[in-house]
CSV table of C-alpha atoms in Angstrom, one decimal:
chain,number,residue,atom,x,y,z
A,5,MET,CA,138.7,84.3,78.5
A,6,ALA,CA,137.2,81.8,81.0
A,7,GLY,CA,136.4,78.3,80.1
A,8,LYS,CA,132.9,77.0,79.1
A,9,TYR,CA,131.1,74.6,81.3
A,10,ARG,CA,128.0,72.5,80.7
A,11,GLU,CA,126.2,71.9,84.0
A,12,GLN,CA,123.0,70.6,85.4
A,13,ALA,CA,122.0,73.6,87.4
A,14,ALA,CA,119.5,73.5,90.2
A,15,VAL,CA,116.8,76.1,90.4
A,16,LEU,CA,117.2,77.9,93.7
A,17,SER,CA,114.2,80.2,93.3
A,18,GLN,CA,112.0,81.8,90.6
A,19,GLU,CA,109.5,84.7,90.7
A,20,GLN,CA,107.5,86.8,88.2
A,21,ILE,CA,108.6,90.4,88.5
A,22,ALA,CA,106.6,92.0,85.7
A,23,ASP,CA,104.3,91.0,82.9
A,24,GLN,CA,105.9,88.1,81.2
A,25,ILE,CA,109.2,88.9,83.0
A,26,PHE,CA,110.7,86.2,85.2
A,27,SER,CA,113.7,86.2,87.6
A,28,MET,CA,115.5,82.9,88.3
A,29,TRP,CA,118.4,82.0,90.5
A,30,LEU,CA,120.5,79.0,89.5
A,31,LYS,CA,123.1,77.0,91.4
A,32,THR,CA,126.2,76.3,89.4
A,33,GLU,CA,129.6,74.8,90.1
A,34,GLN,CA,131.8,76.9,87.8
A,35,ILE,CA,129.8,79.3,85.6
A,36,ALA,CA,129.0,81.8,88.3
A,37,LYS,CA,132.6,81.9,89.5
A,38,GLU,CA,134.0,82.7,86.1
A,39,ALA,CA,131.3,84.9,84.5
A,40,VAL,CA,131.8,88.6,83.9
A,41,PRO,CA,129.2,91.3,83.3
A,42,GLY,CA,127.8,91.2,79.8
A,43,GLN,CA,128.2,87.4,79.3
A,44,PHE,CA,125.3,85.0,78.9
A,45,ILE,CA,124.4,81.4,79.3
A,46,SER,CA,122.6,79.0,77.0
A,47,VAL,CA,119.7,77.2,78.6
A,48,TYR,CA,118.5,73.9,77.2
A,49,SER,CA,115.0,72.7,77.2
A,50,ASN,CA,114.0,69.5,79.0
A,51,ASP,CA,111.8,68.8,76.0
A,52,SER,CA,113.8,66.6,73.5
A,53,GLY,CA,111.7,68.1,70.7
A,54,ARG,CA,113.5,71.5,71.2
A,55,MET,CA,117.1,70.9,70.3
A,56,LEU,CA,118.6,74.4,70.3
A,57,PRO,CA,119.1,76.2,73.6
A,58,ARG,CA,117.9,79.7,74.5
A,59,PRO,CA,120.6,82.4,75.2
A,60,ILE,CA,119.8,84.4,78.3
A,61,SER,CA,122.0,87.2,79.7
A,62,ILE,CA,123.4,87.0,83.2
A,63,CYS,CA,121.8,89.5,85.5
A,64,GLU,CA,123.7,88.9,88.7
A,65,MET,CA,126.4,86.5,90.1
A,66,ASP,CA,127.1,85.4,93.6
A,67,LYS,CA,130.6,83.9,93.2
A,68,GLU,CA,130.9,82.8,96.8
A,69,LYS,CA,127.7,80.8,96.7
A,70,GLY,CA,128.2,79.6,93.1
A,71,ALA,CA,124.8,81.1,92.0
A,72,LEU,CA,123.7,83.2,89.1
A,73,ARG,CA,120.5,85.1,88.3
A,74,ILE,CA,118.8,85.3,84.9
A,75,VAL,CA,115.9,87.7,84.2
A,76,TYR,CA,114.1,86.9,81.0
A,77,ARG,CA,111.0,87.6,79.0
A,78,VAL,CA,108.7,84.7,78.0
A,79,ALA,CA,108.8,84.9,74.2
A,80,GLY,CA,108.2,81.4,73.0
A,81,LYS,CA,107.8,77.8,74.0
A,82,GLY,CA,111.3,77.5,75.4
A,83,THR,CA,111.1,80.4,77.8
A,84,GLU,CA,107.5,79.5,78.6
A,85,GLU,CA,108.9,76.1,79.8
A,86,PHE,CA,111.6,77.8,81.9
A,87,SER,CA,109.0,80.1,83.5
A,88,CYS,CA,107.2,77.0,85.0
A,89,CYS,CA,110.3,75.8,86.8
A,90,LYS,CA,110.3,75.7,90.6
A,91,ALA,CA,113.0,75.5,93.3
A,92,GLY,CA,114.6,72.0,93.1
A,93,ASP,CA,114.1,71.6,89.4
A,94,THR,CA,117.2,71.3,87.2
A,95,LEU,CA,118.1,72.9,83.9
A,96,ASP,CA,121.0,72.0,81.5
A,97,ILE,CA,123.1,75.2,80.9
A,98,LEU,CA,126.2,76.1,79.1
A,99,GLY,CA,128.4,79.1,79.9
A,100,PRO,CA,129.8,81.6,80.5
A,101,LEU,CA,129.5,82.5,76.8
A,102,GLY,CA,130.5,85.6,74.8
A,103,ASN,CA,132.6,88.5,75.8
A,104,GLY,CA,131.6,90.9,78.5
A,105,PHE,CA,131.8,94.7,79.0
A,106,PRO,CA,135.3,96.2,79.3
A,107,LEU,CA,135.3,97.3,83.0
A,108,GLU,CA,138.7,99.0,82.7
A,109,ARG,CA,137.1,101.7,80.5
A,110,CYS,CA,135.5,103.2,83.6
A,111,PRO,CA,138.1,103.4,86.4
A,112,GLU,CA,137.7,105.5,89.5
A,113,GLY,CA,137.3,109.1,88.5
A,114,LYS,CA,135.4,108.4,85.3
A,115,LYS,CA,131.6,108.6,84.7
A,116,ALA,CA,129.6,105.9,82.9
A,117,PHE,CA,126.2,105.7,81.4
A,118,LEU,CA,124.7,102.2,81.8
A,119,ILE,CA,121.8,102.3,79.3
A,120,GLY,CA,119.4,99.4,79.2
A,121,GLY,CA,116.2,99.1,77.2
A,122,GLY,CA,113.5,96.5,78.0
A,123,ILE,CA,115.0,93.1,78.4
A,124,GLY,CA,118.4,94.7,77.9
A,125,ILE,CA,118.2,96.1,81.4
A,126,PRO,CA,119.1,92.9,83.4
A,127,PRO,CA,122.9,92.9,82.4
A,128,MET,CA,123.2,96.3,83.9
A,129,VAL,CA,122.7,95.0,87.4
A,130,GLN,CA,126.0,93.1,87.7
A,131,LEU,CA,127.8,95.7,85.6
A,132,SER,CA,126.7,98.5,88.1
A,133,LYS,CA,128.2,96.5,90.9
A,134,GLU,CA,131.7,96.0,89.4
A,135,LEU,CA,132.5,99.4,87.8
A,136,GLN,CA,135.0,101.5,89.8
A,137,GLY,CA,133.8,104.8,88.3
A,138,GLU,CA,130.6,106.8,88.8
A,139,VAL,CA,127.6,104.8,87.7
A,140,GLN,CA,124.6,106.5,86.0
A,141,VAL,CA,122.0,104.0,85.0
A,142,VAL,CA,119.5,105.1,82.4
A,143,ALA,CA,116.7,102.5,82.1
A,144,GLY,CA,114.0,102.6,79.4
A,145,TYR,CA,110.7,100.8,79.8
A,146,ARG,CA,107.5,100.6,77.8
A,147,ASP,CA,105.5,101.0,81.0
A,148,GLU,CA,105.9,98.5,83.8
A,149,LEU,CA,109.1,98.8,85.8
A,150,PHE,CA,111.4,96.0,87.1
A,151,LEU,CA,114.8,95.7,88.7
A,152,THR,CA,114.8,99.3,89.9
A,153,GLU,CA,115.8,98.6,93.5
A,154,GLU,CA,118.8,96.6,92.3
A,155,LEU,CA,119.9,99.3,90.0
A,156,LYS,CA,119.5,102.0,92.6
A,157,ALA,CA,121.8,100.1,95.0
A,158,ASN,CA,124.9,100.7,93.0
A,159,GLY,CA,124.4,104.0,91.1
A,160,THR,CA,122.1,106.8,90.3
A,161,LEU,CA,119.0,105.6,88.4
A,162,TYR,CA,117.2,107.6,85.8
A,163,LEU,CA,114.0,106.3,84.2
A,164,ALA,CA,112.4,106.7,80.8
A,165,THR,CA,108.9,105.3,80.0
A,166,GLU,CA,107.1,105.4,76.7
A,167,ASP,CA,103.8,106.4,78.4
A,168,GLY,CA,105.4,108.9,80.9
A,169,SER,CA,104.2,106.9,83.9
A,170,ALA,CA,107.7,107.1,85.5
A,171,GLY,CA,110.7,109.4,84.9
A,172,THR,CA,111.0,111.0,81.5
A,173,LYS,CA,108.3,110.5,78.9
A,174,GLY,CA,110.2,109.2,75.9
A,175,ASN,CA,113.3,107.2,75.4
A,176,VAL,CA,116.7,106.9,77.1
A,177,LEU,CA,118.3,109.7,75.1
A,178,ASP,CA,115.4,112.0,76.0
A,179,CYS,CA,116.1,111.1,79.6
A,180,ILE,CA,119.8,111.9,79.3
A,181,ARG,CA,119.1,115.3,77.6
A,182,GLU,CA,116.3,116.2,80.1
A,183,ASN,CA,118.6,115.6,83.1
A,184,GLY,CA,121.6,117.3,81.5
A,185,LEU,CA,123.8,114.2,82.1
A,186,THR,CA,127.3,113.6,80.8
A,187,ALA,CA,129.6,110.6,80.8
A,188,ASP,CA,133.1,109.4,79.7
A,189,VAL,CA,131.9,106.0,78.5
A,190,ILE,CA,128.7,104.3,77.5
A,191,TYR,CA,127.7,100.7,78.1
A,192,ALA,CA,124.4,99.8,76.5
A,193,CYS,CA,122.1,96.8,75.8
A,194,GLY,CA,118.7,96.8,74.2
A,195,PRO,CA,116.8,96.8,70.9
A,196,THR,CA,118.6,97.7,67.8
A,197,PRO,CA,116.9,101.0,67.1
A,198,MET,CA,117.9,102.1,70.6
A,199,LEU,CA,121.5,101.0,70.0
A,200,ARG,CA,121.6,102.8,66.7
A,201,ALA,CA,120.5,106.0,68.3
A,202,ILE,CA,123.1,105.6,71.1
A,203,LYS,CA,125.8,105.0,68.6
A,204,SER,CA,125.0,108.2,66.8
A,205,TYR,CA,124.8,110.1,70.1
A,206,ALA,CA,128.2,108.7,71.2
A,207,GLU,CA,129.8,109.7,67.8
A,208,GLU,CA,128.3,113.2,68.1
A,209,HIS,CA,129.6,113.7,71.7
A,210,GLN,CA,132.9,111.7,71.2
A,211,ILE,CA,132.1,109.3,73.9
A,212,ASP,CA,133.6,105.8,74.2
A,213,CYS,CA,130.7,103.4,73.5
A,214,TRP,CA,130.2,99.7,74.0
A,215,ILE,CA,127.0,97.9,73.0
A,216,SER,CA,125.6,94.5,73.7
A,217,MET,CA,123.7,93.1,70.7
A,218,GLU,CA,122.2,90.2,72.6
A,219,GLU,CA,118.7,90.8,71.3
A,220,ARG,CA,119.7,89.5,67.9
A,221,MET,CA,121.0,86.1,69.1
A,222,ALA,CA,119.1,83.0,68.3
A,223,CYS,CA,120.7,79.7,69.4
A,224,GLY,CA,123.6,81.3,71.3
A,225,ILE,CA,126.1,78.6,70.4
A,226,GLY,CA,127.0,79.6,66.8
A,227,ALA,CA,125.0,76.8,65.1
A,228,CYS,CA,122.2,78.7,63.4
A,229,LEU,CA,124.1,81.7,62.0
A,230,ALA,CA,121.0,83.8,62.5
A,231,CYS,CA,122.9,86.4,64.6
A,232,VAL,CA,125.4,87.5,62.0
A,233,CYS,CA,126.1,91.3,61.9
A,234,LYS,CA,128.2,93.4,59.6
A,235,SER,CA,131.5,94.6,60.9
A,236,LYS,CA,134.4,96.8,59.8
A,237,GLU,CA,136.9,94.0,60.2
A,238,ILE,CA,137.1,91.0,57.9
A,239,ASP,CA,136.3,87.7,59.7
A,240,ASP,CA,139.3,85.4,59.6
A,241,HIS,CA,137.1,82.3,59.0
A,242,SER,CA,134.6,83.5,56.4
A,243,LYS,CA,136.8,86.3,54.9
A,244,VAL,CA,133.8,88.6,54.8
A,245,HIS,CA,132.7,91.6,56.9
A,246,ASN,CA,130.6,89.5,59.3
A,247,LYS,CA,130.7,88.7,63.0
A,248,ARG,CA,128.6,86.2,64.9
A,249,ILE,CA,127.1,88.0,67.8
A,250,CYS,CA,127.0,85.0,70.0
A,251,LYS,CA,130.7,84.2,69.3
A,252,GLU,CA,132.5,87.4,68.7
A,253,GLY,CA,130.0,89.4,70.8
A,254,PRO,CA,127.6,90.1,72.2
A,255,VAL,CA,129.5,93.1,73.3
A,256,PHE,CA,131.2,95.2,70.6
A,257,HIS,CA,132.7,98.7,70.4
A,258,ALA,CA,130.0,100.7,68.7
A,259,GLN,CA,132.4,101.8,65.9
A,260,ASP,CA,133.2,98.2,65.0
A,261,VAL,CA,129.7,97.1,63.8
A,262,GLU,CA,127.0,98.4,61.6
A,263,LEU,CA,123.5,98.7,63.0
């Protein structure tokens, strides 16, 4: 596991890419160089009245330039503040945090589903770049699309929308079934109902399945204990069947957690 660094990161650029969805590139000294797909950063507010940081998944890394990209939804005062940042501003960030997706599960010759739902789509961009096997991205949206060009660049992209405005009308599993897709391993990130359905699908078809439960994180640094999930294994510290998603996750094998 790489080290954790707290840095004053300079905002390189920011743009709004969909309704309430923003894309920001940050200049970092160490975090971008050591991060792996599936990890996240904690972003601290410049308002002293907001003490706890906001955990945001890493969308892309440019290790040579020491830069990383976050794509996030404005969901409260903290992310609203971040959305007002411009090039040249600075943000206090901590990372890389959590454990990433196991890339070795999809070597050359294997096929993967990269399944993202809503704001669980951004982590699939870097993951699609780094897998050696065949990449099939299945992205589920409510209606408005984002990050489609980036996802097309490193794999075959399939779309599902709730209103049927693009791709399959329905959810990501409807899309997989409609297109007759198969895979050896699943990597997924999105809302809990989606992950629950994917876990059942993986069990039914005996597919190796890894899920990121980042949606359920609160502070991202293990302080608030709001992100505890039930696990099969007993936690060494608490001696109960609990895992902190921000510390022991956010990526878990689907069989190791209850949804």
